[in-house]
Structure formats: C-alpha cells, structure tokens
Coordinates of C-alpha atoms and ligand atoms in Angstrom, one line a residue:
M574 CA 133.3 -90.0 -12.5
T575 CA 136.9 -90.4 -13.3
D576 CA 138.0 -94.4 -14.1
A577 CA 140.7 -94.9 -16.7
P578 CA 141.4 -98.1 -18.6
L579 CA 144.3 -99.2 -17.1
K580 CA 146.6 -99.6 -20.0
L581 CA 150.7 -101.4 -20.1
F582 CA 153.5 -101.3 -22.4
N583 CA 153.5 -105.2 -23.3
S584 CA 157.1 -106.6 -24.4
L585 CA 155.2 -108.9 -26.2
T586 CA 153.8 -106.7 -29.1
R587 CA 155.8 -103.6 -28.1
Q588 CA 152.4 -101.3 -27.4
P589 CA 150.6 -100.6 -24.7
E590 CA 147.4 -102.9 -24.1
E591 CA 144.6 -102.9 -21.9
F592 CA 144.5 -104.4 -18.9
T593 CA 142.2 -107.5 -18.8
P594 CA 142.3 -109.7 -15.8
I595 CA 142.5 -113.6 -16.6
H596 CA 140.6 -114.4 -13.0
H597 CA 137.7 -111.5 -12.5
G598 CA 138.4 -108.6 -10.0
E599 CA 142.4 -110.4 -9.4
A600 CA 145.7 -109.4 -10.7
R601 CA 148.2 -112.3 -10.6
V602 CA 151.7 -110.9 -10.8
Y603 CA 155.6 -112.3 -11.2
T604 CA 158.6 -110.5 -10.8
C605 CA 161.9 -112.1 -11.7
G606 CA 163.7 -111.6 -8.4
P607 CA 167.2 -111.2 -7.1
T608 CA 170.2 -113.9 -7.8
V609 CA 171.6 -113.7 -3.4
Y610 CA 175.0 -114.1 -4.0
N611 CA 175.7 -110.8 -3.4
Y612 CA 174.4 -107.9 -2.4
Q613 CA 172.0 -106.3 -4.8
H614 CA 172.6 -102.5 -6.4
V615 CA 170.4 -99.9 -6.9
G616 CA 169.6 -100.6 -10.0
N617 CA 168.0 -104.0 -9.5
M618 CA 166.1 -101.9 -6.2
R619 CA 164.7 -100.1 -9.2
A620 CA 163.3 -103.0 -11.2
Y621 CA 161.1 -104.2 -7.5
I622 CA 160.3 -100.3 -7.1
F623 CA 158.5 -100.4 -10.8
A624 CA 156.8 -103.9 -9.9
D625 CA 156.0 -102.4 -6.5
T626 CA 154.7 -98.9 -8.1
L627 CA 152.4 -101.3 -11.1
G628 CA 151.4 -104.0 -8.1
R629 CA 149.9 -100.4 -6.1
T630 CA 148.1 -99.3 -9.5
L631 CA 146.9 -102.4 -9.6
S632 CA 145.4 -102.6 -6.3
W633 CA 144.1 -98.6 -6.6
K634 CA 142.1 -99.9 -9.5
G635 CA 140.8 -102.0 -7.2
Y636 CA 142.3 -105.8 -8.4
K637 CA 142.9 -107.9 -5.7
L638 CA 146.6 -108.5 -6.1
S639 CA 149.0 -111.8 -6.0
H640 CA 152.2 -111.1 -6.0
V641 CA 155.5 -112.8 -6.1
I642 CA 159.2 -111.8 -6.7
N643 CA 161.4 -115.8 -6.5
I644 CA 164.5 -115.5 -4.7
T645 CA 167.1 -116.9 -7.2
D646 CA 169.2 -119.3 -4.5
V647 CA 170.8 -122.0 -7.2
G648 CA 171.5 -122.2 -10.1
H649 CA 172.3 -119.0 -11.6
L650 CA 176.0 -119.1 -13.0
T651 CA 178.2 -116.3 -13.7
S652 CA 177.0 -115.9 -17.4
D653 CA 173.3 -116.0 -18.3
A654 CA 173.8 -119.1 -20.5
D655 CA 175.4 -122.6 -19.1
A656 CA 179.1 -121.7 -19.0
G657 CA 181.3 -120.0 -15.9
D658 CA 180.8 -120.8 -12.0
D659 CA 177.6 -121.3 -10.0
K660 CA 177.8 -117.6 -8.4
M661 CA 176.6 -118.8 -5.3
E662 CA 179.5 -121.4 -4.6
K663 CA 181.9 -118.7 -5.8
A664 CA 180.5 -116.5 -3.1
A665 CA 180.5 -119.1 -0.8
A666 CA 184.1 -119.6 -1.5
R667 CA 185.1 -115.8 -1.2
E668 CA 183.5 -115.4 1.9
G669 CA 184.4 -118.5 3.5
K670 CA 181.0 -119.6 4.5
S671 CA 178.5 -122.1 3.0
A672 CA 176.4 -121.8 -0.2
W673 CA 173.6 -122.0 1.6
D674 CA 174.6 -118.8 4.3
I675 CA 175.3 -116.9 1.7
A676 CA 171.8 -117.0 0.1
R677 CA 169.7 -116.5 3.6
Y678 CA 172.0 -113.8 4.3
Y679 CA 171.8 -111.9 1.0
Q680 CA 168.2 -112.2 1.2
E681 CA 167.6 -110.9 4.2
V682 CA 169.6 -107.7 3.7
F683 CA 167.6 -107.6 0.1
E684 CA 164.4 -107.6 1.9
A685 CA 165.5 -105.0 4.5
D686 CA 166.2 -102.9 1.6
L687 CA 162.8 -103.7 0.0
D688 CA 161.2 -102.5 2.8
R689 CA 163.4 -99.2 3.6
L690 CA 161.7 -98.5 0.1
N691 CA 158.2 -99.2 1.0
V692 CA 158.3 -102.1 -1.2
R693 CA 154.7 -103.7 -0.3
K694 CA 155.7 -107.7 0.7
P695 CA 155.0 -109.4 -1.7
A696 CA 155.2 -113.6 -1.5
H697 CA 159.0 -114.6 -1.3
P698 CA 159.5 -118.3 -2.9
R699 CA 163.1 -119.5 -2.8
A700 CA 164.0 -121.6 -5.9
T701 CA 165.5 -124.4 -3.9
D702 CA 161.9 -125.2 -2.0
Y703 CA 161.1 -126.4 -5.8
V704 CA 163.8 -127.6 -6.7
E705 CA 161.3 -131.4 -6.9
S706 CA 159.1 -129.6 -9.0
M707 CA 161.7 -128.7 -11.6
I708 CA 162.8 -131.9 -11.8
E709 CA 158.9 -133.2 -13.0
W710 CA 158.8 -130.5 -15.6
G711 CA 162.3 -131.7 -16.9
K712 CA 160.8 -135.1 -17.1
Q713 CA 158.1 -133.7 -19.1
M714 CA 160.1 -131.9 -21.4
Q715 CA 163.0 -134.1 -22.0
D716 CA 161.1 -136.7 -25.0
K717 CA 160.4 -133.9 -27.3
H718 CA 162.1 -130.6 -26.5
C719 CA 165.4 -131.2 -24.5
Y720 CA 168.8 -133.9 -25.1
E721 CA 171.4 -135.1 -22.7
L722 CA 175.3 -133.6 -23.0
D723 CA 177.9 -135.2 -20.7
S724 CA 177.2 -131.6 -18.8
G725 CA 173.4 -132.0 -18.6
L726 CA 169.8 -132.1 -19.9
Y727 CA 169.5 -129.2 -22.4
F728 CA 166.5 -127.9 -23.5
D729 CA 166.6 -127.3 -28.0
V730 CA 164.6 -124.2 -28.7
S731 CA 163.9 -125.2 -32.5
T732 CA 161.0 -127.4 -30.8
V733 CA 159.1 -124.8 -29.9
P734 CA 157.5 -121.6 -31.9
D735 CA 158.4 -118.9 -32.3
Y736 CA 161.6 -119.0 -30.1
G737 CA 162.6 -115.5 -29.2
K738 CA 159.1 -113.7 -29.7
L739 CA 159.6 -111.4 -27.4
A740 CA 163.5 -110.8 -27.9
R741 CA 162.3 -109.7 -31.4
A742 CA 166.3 -109.4 -32.6
V743 CA 169.4 -110.9 -30.8
T744 CA 171.3 -107.7 -29.2
E745 CA 175.2 -107.9 -29.4
E746 CA 175.2 -107.6 -25.3
G747 CA 172.5 -110.6 -25.9
E748 CA 174.5 -112.8 -28.2
A749 CA 177.6 -111.9 -26.1
R750 CA 176.1 -113.4 -23.1
I751 CA 175.2 -116.4 -24.9
E752 CA 178.4 -119.0 -24.0
T753 CA 178.7 -122.0 -26.5
V754 CA 179.2 -125.8 -24.7
D755 CA 180.4 -128.4 -26.8
G756 CA 177.8 -130.1 -28.5
K757 CA 174.7 -127.7 -28.3
R758 CA 172.2 -127.9 -31.2
N759 CA 171.7 -124.0 -31.6
A760 CA 173.4 -121.2 -29.6
A761 CA 170.5 -120.4 -28.0
D762 CA 169.7 -123.6 -26.0
F763 CA 169.7 -123.4 -22.4
A764 CA 170.3 -125.9 -19.2
I765 CA 167.4 -127.9 -17.7
W766 CA 169.8 -129.7 -15.7
R767 CA 173.6 -128.9 -14.8
K768 CA 175.1 -132.0 -13.7
T769 CA 177.9 -132.0 -11.3
P770 CA 181.5 -132.6 -13.1
E771 CA 182.3 -135.7 -12.4
G772 CA 185.3 -135.4 -8.9
E773 CA 183.9 -131.9 -7.8
D774 CA 182.4 -131.0 -4.8
R775 CA 179.1 -129.1 -5.2
Q776 CA 177.4 -127.9 -1.8
M777 CA 173.8 -127.4 -3.5
E778 CA 173.1 -130.4 -5.6
W779 CA 170.4 -132.7 -6.1
D780 CA 170.1 -136.1 -7.1
S781 CA 167.4 -136.5 -11.2
P782 CA 167.1 -138.8 -13.8
W783 CA 170.0 -137.2 -15.3
G784 CA 172.3 -137.6 -12.6
K785 CA 173.4 -135.2 -9.4
G786 CA 173.7 -131.6 -10.3
A787 CA 171.3 -128.6 -10.0
P788 CA 168.3 -127.2 -12.0
G789 CA 169.2 -124.1 -14.5
W790 CA 168.3 -120.9 -13.7
H791 CA 165.8 -120.4 -15.9
L792 CA 163.7 -123.1 -14.7
E793 CA 162.9 -122.0 -11.7
C794 CA 160.4 -118.7 -13.0
S795 CA 158.9 -121.0 -15.1
V796 CA 158.1 -123.4 -12.3
M797 CA 157.2 -121.1 -9.0
S798 CA 155.4 -118.9 -11.6
A799 CA 152.6 -121.2 -12.9
E800 CA 152.4 -123.3 -9.3
L801 CA 151.7 -120.3 -8.1
L802 CA 149.7 -118.2 -10.0
G803 CA 148.9 -120.6 -12.6
H804 CA 149.0 -121.0 -16.4
P805 CA 148.8 -118.5 -17.8
F806 CA 148.8 -115.9 -15.0
D807 CA 148.3 -112.0 -15.7
I808 CA 151.8 -109.9 -15.6
H809 CA 155.7 -111.3 -15.7
T810 CA 158.5 -107.7 -14.9
G811 CA 161.5 -107.9 -14.7
G812 CA 164.8 -105.6 -15.9
I813 CA 164.6 -105.0 -20.1
D814 CA 167.9 -107.9 -19.8
H815 CA 165.9 -110.3 -19.6
R816 CA 163.5 -109.8 -22.6
E817 CA 166.6 -110.9 -24.4
I818 CA 167.5 -114.3 -22.8
H819 CA 166.0 -115.7 -19.7
H820 CA 162.5 -114.7 -20.5
P821 CA 162.1 -115.9 -23.8
N822 CA 163.1 -118.9 -22.3
E823 CA 160.8 -119.3 -19.9
I824 CA 158.0 -118.6 -22.6
A825 CA 159.6 -121.8 -24.4
Q826 CA 159.8 -123.9 -21.2
N827 CA 156.0 -122.7 -20.6
Q828 CA 155.4 -124.0 -23.9
A829 CA 156.5 -126.9 -23.8
H830 CA 155.6 -128.0 -20.9
N831 CA 152.1 -126.7 -21.4
C832 CA 151.9 -128.5 -24.7
S833 CA 150.6 -124.4 -26.0
E834 CA 152.1 -121.9 -27.9
G835 CA 150.6 -119.2 -25.5
S836 CA 153.5 -116.9 -23.7
A837 CA 152.8 -118.0 -19.9
A838 CA 152.1 -114.6 -18.9
N839 CA 149.3 -112.2 -21.1
I840 CA 151.5 -108.6 -20.2
W841 CA 155.3 -108.5 -20.2
M842 CA 156.7 -105.9 -19.0
H843 CA 160.0 -104.7 -18.6
N844 CA 161.7 -101.8 -16.7
N845 CA 164.9 -99.7 -18.3
F846 CA 168.4 -99.6 -16.1
L847 CA 169.6 -97.1 -13.9
I848 CA 172.9 -96.5 -15.8
D849 CA 175.8 -94.0 -14.4
R850 CA 178.5 -92.1 -16.4
R851 CA 180.0 -95.5 -17.1
G852 CA 176.7 -96.9 -18.4
K853 CA 174.8 -99.6 -16.6
M854 CA 175.0 -100.5 -13.2
S855 CA 176.2 -104.4 -12.9
K856 CA 176.8 -106.7 -10.3
S857 CA 179.5 -108.2 -12.5
T858 CA 182.2 -105.4 -12.3
G859 CA 181.8 -105.5 -8.8
D860 CA 181.5 -101.9 -8.4
F861 CA 178.0 -101.0 -7.6
L862 CA 176.4 -98.5 -5.5
V863 CA 173.7 -100.3 -3.2
L864 CA 170.8 -98.5 -1.0
Q865 CA 172.8 -98.6 2.1
T866 CA 175.6 -96.6 0.3
L867 CA 172.9 -93.8 0.0
V868 CA 172.2 -94.2 3.4
D869 CA 175.6 -93.8 4.4
R870 CA 175.8 -90.7 2.8
G871 CA 172.8 -89.0 4.7
F872 CA 170.6 -89.9 2.2
H873 CA 167.5 -91.3 3.6
P874 CA 166.4 -94.6 1.2
L875 CA 162.6 -92.8 -0.2
A876 CA 164.9 -90.2 -1.5
Y877 CA 165.6 -92.8 -3.6
R878 CA 162.3 -93.9 -4.5
M879 CA 161.3 -90.8 -5.3
M880 CA 164.2 -90.6 -7.8
C881 CA 162.9 -93.4 -9.5
L882 CA 159.0 -92.5 -9.4
Q883 CA 160.6 -88.7 -11.4
A884 CA 161.3 -90.9 -14.2
H885 CA 159.3 -93.4 -16.5
Y886 CA 160.0 -97.0 -15.7
R887 CA 160.7 -97.8 -19.3
S888 CA 163.3 -94.5 -19.7
E889 CA 166.9 -95.1 -18.3
L890 CA 167.6 -93.3 -15.2
E891 CA 170.9 -92.0 -14.8
F892 CA 172.5 -92.0 -10.8
T893 CA 173.6 -88.8 -10.0
W894 CA 174.2 -87.5 -6.4
E895 CA 173.1 -83.8 -7.3
G896 CA 169.9 -86.0 -9.2
L897 CA 169.1 -87.5 -5.5
E898 CA 169.8 -84.8 -3.6
A899 CA 166.7 -82.7 -6.1
A900 CA 164.4 -85.8 -5.3
L901 CA 165.3 -85.7 -1.4
T902 CA 164.2 -81.7 -1.5
R903 CA 161.0 -82.9 -3.2
L904 CA 160.2 -85.3 -0.8
K905 CA 161.0 -83.0 2.0
R906 CA 158.8 -80.4 0.5
M907 CA 155.7 -82.4 0.2
V908 CA 156.8 -84.0 3.7
M909 CA 156.3 -80.2 5.4
L910 CA 153.5 -79.7 3.7
V911 CA 151.8 -82.9 4.8
E912 CA 153.0 -82.2 8.4
N913 CA 151.1 -78.7 8.1
L914 CA 148.1 -80.8 6.6
K915 CA 148.3 -83.2 9.2
T916 CA 148.1 -80.6 12.2
R917 CA 145.0 -78.7 10.4
H918 CA 143.3 -82.1 9.8
A919 CA 143.9 -82.8 14.0
E920 CA 142.5 -79.3 14.4
L921 CA 139.1 -79.5 13.3
D922 CA 136.4 -80.7 14.9
S923 CA 136.3 -84.8 15.0
A924 CA 132.3 -84.4 13.7
S925 CA 133.6 -82.7 10.7
I926 CA 136.5 -85.3 9.6
S927 CA 135.0 -88.4 7.5
D928 CA 138.0 -90.5 8.3
P929 CA 139.3 -89.9 11.3
D930 CA 142.9 -91.0 10.4
P931 CA 142.8 -91.4 6.6
W932 CA 146.5 -92.8 6.3
V933 CA 146.2 -95.6 8.2
R934 CA 145.6 -97.9 5.2
D935 CA 147.8 -101.0 5.2
D936 CA 146.3 -102.4 2.0
G937 CA 146.7 -98.6 0.3
W938 CA 144.0 -96.9 -1.0
T939 CA 142.0 -98.0 -4.1
L940 CA 140.3 -95.4 -6.3
K941 CA 136.7 -96.4 -5.5
Q942 CA 137.3 -95.2 -1.8
V943 CA 138.3 -91.2 -3.0
Q944 CA 135.7 -91.1 -5.9
G945 CA 132.9 -89.0 -6.1
D946 CA 131.4 -86.0 -7.3
D947 CA 131.7 -83.4 -4.5
R948 CA 135.4 -82.9 -5.0
G949 CA 135.5 -80.0 -6.1
K950 CA 139.0 -78.6 -6.6
L951 CA 140.3 -81.6 -5.8
R952 CA 138.6 -83.8 -8.9
A953 CA 140.5 -82.2 -11.5
S954 CA 143.7 -83.5 -9.8
L955 CA 142.3 -87.2 -9.1
E956 CA 141.8 -87.4 -12.5
K957 CA 144.9 -86.2 -13.4
F958 CA 147.0 -89.0 -11.2
D959 CA 144.9 -91.6 -11.8
T960 CA 145.1 -91.2 -15.8
A961 CA 149.0 -90.8 -15.7
L962 CA 148.9 -94.2 -14.1
A963 CA 146.4 -95.7 -16.1
E964 CA 149.0 -94.8 -19.3
D965 CA 151.2 -96.9 -18.1
L966 CA 152.1 -96.1 -15.0
N967 CA 153.2 -92.3 -15.5
S968 CA 154.6 -91.6 -11.8
A969 CA 156.3 -88.6 -12.9
V970 CA 153.3 -86.9 -13.7
A971 CA 151.0 -88.8 -10.8
L972 CA 153.4 -87.3 -8.8
T973 CA 153.0 -83.5 -10.0
A974 CA 149.1 -84.3 -9.3
F975 CA 150.0 -84.5 -5.9
D976 CA 151.6 -82.1 -5.8
D977 CA 148.3 -80.0 -6.8
V978 CA 146.3 -81.4 -4.0
L979 CA 149.1 -80.5 -1.4
A980 CA 149.2 -77.2 -2.4
V981 CA 145.8 -76.1 -3.1
K982 CA 143.8 -73.8 -1.0
K983 CA 140.3 -73.4 0.7
V984 CA 139.1 -76.8 0.7
D985 CA 137.9 -79.6 3.2
V986 CA 140.9 -79.8 4.9
A987 CA 139.4 -84.0 5.6
K988 CA 138.7 -84.7 2.0
K989 CA 142.3 -83.4 1.0
A990 CA 144.0 -85.2 4.0
N991 CA 141.8 -88.1 2.6
L992 CA 143.1 -88.1 -1.1
A993 CA 146.7 -86.9 -0.4
A994 CA 146.5 -90.3 2.4
A995 CA 145.3 -92.6 -0.9
M996 CA 147.8 -90.8 -3.7
D997 CA 150.7 -91.6 -0.6
S998 CA 149.7 -95.1 -0.5
V999 CA 149.5 -95.5 -4.8
L1000 CA 153.1 -94.1 -4.7
G1001 CA 154.2 -95.6 -1.7
L1002 CA 156.2 -92.6 -0.4
G1003 CA 154.9 -93.2 3.2
L1004 CA 155.0 -89.4 3.7
F1005 CA 152.3 -89.9 6.4
D1006 CA 155.1 -92.0 8.3
L1007 CA 157.7 -89.4 8.1
A1008 CA 159.5 -86.2 9.6
R1009 CA 161.3 -83.5 8.6
T1010 CA 163.6 -84.7 10.8
D1011 CA 164.0 -88.0 9.2
L1012 CA 165.2 -86.2 5.9
R1013 CA 168.1 -84.6 7.6
I1014 CA 171.5 -85.1 5.0
R1015 CA 173.2 -86.7 8.1
P1016 CA 176.6 -89.0 7.0
K1017 CA 177.8 -91.6 8.9
D1018 CA 181.4 -90.3 8.9
A1019 CA 180.2 -86.8 10.1
Q1020 CA 182.5 -84.9 12.2
V1021 CA 179.8 -83.7 14.6
T1022 CA 177.2 -84.8 16.4
Q1023 CA 173.6 -83.8 16.3
E1024 CA 173.6 -82.4 19.6
E1025 CA 176.7 -80.8 19.1
I1026 CA 174.2 -79.1 16.5
E1027 CA 171.7 -78.1 18.0
T1028 CA 173.6 -77.0 21.4
A1029 CA 175.6 -74.6 19.2
L1030 CA 172.4 -73.1 17.5
E1031 CA 170.8 -72.8 20.9
D1032 CA 174.0 -70.3 21.8
R1033 CA 173.8 -68.9 18.4
K1034 CA 170.1 -68.2 18.8
A1035 CA 171.0 -66.9 22.5
A1036 CA 173.9 -64.4 21.2
R1037 CA 171.5 -62.6 18.3
A1038 CA 168.7 -62.0 20.6
D1039 CA 171.6 -60.8 22.7
K1040 CA 173.1 -58.6 19.6
D1041 CA 176.3 -59.9 20.4
F1042 CA 176.8 -61.0 16.3
A1043 CA 180.5 -61.5 16.3
K1044 CA 179.7 -64.5 19.0
S1045 CA 177.0 -65.5 16.4
D1046 CA 179.6 -65.3 13.5
A1047 CA 182.1 -67.1 15.0
I1048 CA 179.7 -69.9 15.6
R1049 CA 178.5 -70.0 12.8
D1050 CA 182.4 -70.4 11.5
D1051 CA 183.0 -72.9 13.5
L1052 CA 180.3 -74.8 12.9
M1053 CA 181.2 -74.2 9.1
T1054 CA 184.9 -75.7 9.6
K1055 CA 183.1 -79.0 10.9
G1056 CA 181.2 -79.5 7.5
V1057 CA 177.8 -78.2 9.0
E1058 CA 176.4 -75.4 6.9
V1059 CA 174.2 -72.8 8.5
M1060 CA 170.6 -71.9 6.7
D1061 CA 169.3 -68.8 8.0
G1062 CA 165.8 -68.3 6.3
D1063 CA 166.0 -71.4 4.2
P1064 CA 162.5 -71.2 2.7
L1065 CA 161.8 -74.7 3.5
G1066 CA 163.0 -74.6 7.2
W1067 CA 166.0 -75.9 7.3
E1068 CA 168.5 -74.8 9.8
W1069 CA 171.6 -76.5 8.7
K1070 CA 172.7 -78.9 6.4
L1071 CA 176.2 -80.9 5.9
S1072 CA 178.5 -80.2 3.5
Ligands
AMP814 P1 169.3 -110.0 -10.9 O1 169.6 -110.2 -9.1 O2 171.2 -110.1 -11.6 O3 168.6 -110.8 -11.8 O4 168.9 -108.7 -11.2 C1 167.6 -108.6 -10.8 C2 166.7 -107.6 -11.4 O5 167.8 -106.3 -11.5 C3 166.1 -108.2 -12.7 O6 165.5 -107.6 -13.1 C4 167.4 -107.8 -13.4 O7 166.9 -107.1 -14.9 C5 167.5 -106.1 -13.1 N1 168.6 -105.2 -13.0 C6 169.5 -105.3 -13.3 N2 170.7 -104.5 -13.6 C7 169.9 -103.5 -13.7 C8 170.1 -102.1 -13.7 N3 171.3 -101.4 -13.7 N4 169.2 -101.4 -13.5 C9 167.7 -101.5 -13.2 N5 166.9 -102.7 -13.3 C10 168.6 -103.5 -13.9
ZN815 ZN1 163.0 -115.3 -13.8

C-alpha cells in the first residue's frame, strides 16, 4: 500500500522537509495574492497554479485544507519598499476610475482567471477589510520595534533576531528594490504605516495614531494570515521574489507582534519565475502576457496549466508559443483517451461498476479512496504518482504516471476510470469535463467561422466520395488561403487546424 511521506522544500532551511501538520489532520496554507491595480500576467498565474497544486496534493494526502489567497487592494507602492507612487491611486488616475473601482474590477478578472485555470476557490480576503487589525498590530509593535518619521511609522529590522534569515543573501535585484527614505535607520527598514503627505488627496486612507494614511504593504499578510489561519500556521507560499524582501518582513513583524523567534509559518515555499526571452515576466514593464491573450490566440486556458505542470515549480519556466502548443497537444491526447474511457465505462453493465460517476468529486480525491491491493497493473502507476507528488510536488513525473494509467490495457475499466478521475482531480486538468472540440485552436481574429469550415469539409467529403478529387483539392486549397489547414489522417483525429 502506497502512502509516501509528503516532503516539501522549505526555503527557510533550503531543504526538503517532511510535512508535519500543526493541527492534527489539517493543513493551513497562506498564499500571497495579487495587487489588483492591473491584470495579472501568466507569470503571476503560475504562482497560483503552484499553490493550487500544493493544496490539491494536501487534500490527496487526506488533510483538511484551509487556504487563503489575499487580495492586495491597498498599500502597494510602485517599488517594493516605501518610495514611489501608490499603485492603486496611479491606476485610478490612468483609467479615470476610483481606486476602489479599480480594485474590484481587477479582483473580478483575477478570480475569473483562477476559475479558467481550475484553481480551486480558496478564501479571498481583501486587505482593506483588515485595516483596523493592522493598526492594532502597529500600536502593539511601535514601542519596541518601530520609529516614526514624517513619512510614516517604520519597522526597525535590527530589533528582531536573524532578520533576513529567509533571504540568506541580499541579491542585487533585492537591493535595487529597496529605495531610500530619508531618516531610515537601516536600509531594510520598512513602513508599517504611510502617512498621507500634507496637501495630498488620497482616495484610500484611514485615521490612525500616526495620522491619516494607509498601511504598509508587508503588514497585511502578517495580519491576515495570523487572523485567518492562527499563529503559527503550516505553509506560506509566494513567488521567489518574495523570499528576498516581503517574506523576511512578514517574519520580522510576526516575531515582533508575538514576541517570539519563530517564523510565522513552519514551511515557506517559493515558485520560480516564468520567463520569456527578455527575462522575468513582470507587470512593471507594462509588456506582459495575460491569460486572455492566450485565449484570443485560440488556446484553451488549461493548456497553460498543463505547461506549468510539465515543469517543476522550483525551476524557471520559459514561455514560448511552441511550448504552449506542445502542452495543448498533450492535453488533447489525454482528453481523447479519457473520452474513450468514458465511453467504455458507460457501456459496461452498471452492476460491475464500483462508482457509477467516478469523475464527480468536487473536493478532489484522496489517496485513501483509490488505495488497495487489488489494482494489479494500476498499482505501480498509483505508487509512482503518489511518490512523485510527495517528493516536493513533482507534477511532471506525476503526469507521466497519469499517462501510464490512460495507456494501460486489459484492466478493469471501472478501476481504471476511478484512478484516472482521481489523478485528474489532483492535477486539476479537468479532463473529464473537456471535449476534444473545446481544445481546437481558434484565434479570435480568425477570418473564417467554424460553421463555414464544417460546411466546406462536408462538401469535400462528398466530392471525395464521388471521386471528384479536383473539387476536393480545390476546397482544401481554398481553406488553406483562409488559414485553415486540412489534416487528413491526423493521429489525434483532428480534421483541421487554424494556422
Ligand atoms: P504581485 O501581484 O506582483 O504581488 O505578484 C503576485 C504573485 O506572482 C507573487 O507571488 C509573485 O511573486 C508572483 N510572480 C510575479 N512575477 C512572476 C513571474 N514572472 N513568474 C512567476 N511568479 C511571478
Ligand atoms: Zn504577502
């Protein structure tokens, strides 16, 4: 019977560690969420696909999961430290809307993108709903750990032990992101509260003991994670850039607030970047890819999830259109095999089916549900799948175990369907809800409609049946001029594709 111990790479120790929950049978996970002043790019979405894979794996291992992804709708400046403009206010000016409308709009788009990528819905608390608690934390920390300047209340990082233990070394990129503020005691000190400058009008501001203003960005994650998940909690995740500044600052605040030397979360996990040929995909360059661009180019959003799962979350992943197309092809192949499996399963006498609807499982499957010694040929694949995920979420190898299950012949169809549905629920590809036709590449700006293509192909079929090959070729050539490639004899069963 397989049940590999779950090992996760902890950025604090830079080693894989066995997951031991703080509360028996539970896993509490906090993921730094988006700043909602703009669209999220596909690099940002990689961070949430990773967090979702972690969450689904914890469910698979039988833990009751509490997962929070916060929404930063206030307080994030254009730099990671305390200088620069407020991102929300800047976006409001750019788009001629209120800062509040900007936040709501981009939050909605973000949540819709999570849905399209099959990221299970975690709790999405907004920072603006926690400002009172943030002020309380500031009051509690100020005597021992903070000092006041004209621009706000600052945290003195020399007042906590081991500041920056998580970052280990300050990288050049990290250093460049800390901008100077007059009067700071240490370069790494950061704002707990940013006062609204005299004579400036801010849309998002609150009264506080340090004057009207807004909380510093780092504070929200300490406050919201402690309030929603308790202190300490199990796992904190984010992109690898957060390992340098944001997460060390969170840890410092938690230590100061709780008068402890702990690190707030037992395990800190960081996904590596999605890059393109120019380097890290980043919002501040203004030139980035959003999920909708992929969809407009005709790709199903889940092809992007597949692309992410094919790489390890701790490796850089380069975005290329060829890579996305390869991921789509793999997804298609799996969908076809699942379609066949579903048909065969439905044809079986219902008496021989252990679970008549194995793919309907909202909360995801657990290992327990598919464990057992009677799986014969399927057992090795189950073991491979479980071990791969348990080894720091090796989704690439887990995918190959899934391929093995879909390919295996002469096994009990119901058991195969059960196991395939379970694996699908852990990887979140939604294969059982997809049809091949959903995955057809159909760019938004295509010159020809699906109906026109289908009619032309019907005419071509009739011409071939009449042995009128001249007509058949003419139809094919005409489609070609419209950008439609006819794919006779395609092994995946595609009749056409848009090129
Ligand atoms: P932000 O809204 O900028 O705070 O970013 C949201 C999440 O995306 C954070 O966890 C970032 O670390 C992560 N992130 C930002 N850029 C990338 C990228 N190119 N690849 C992967 N993750 C990223
Ligand atoms: Zn955070």
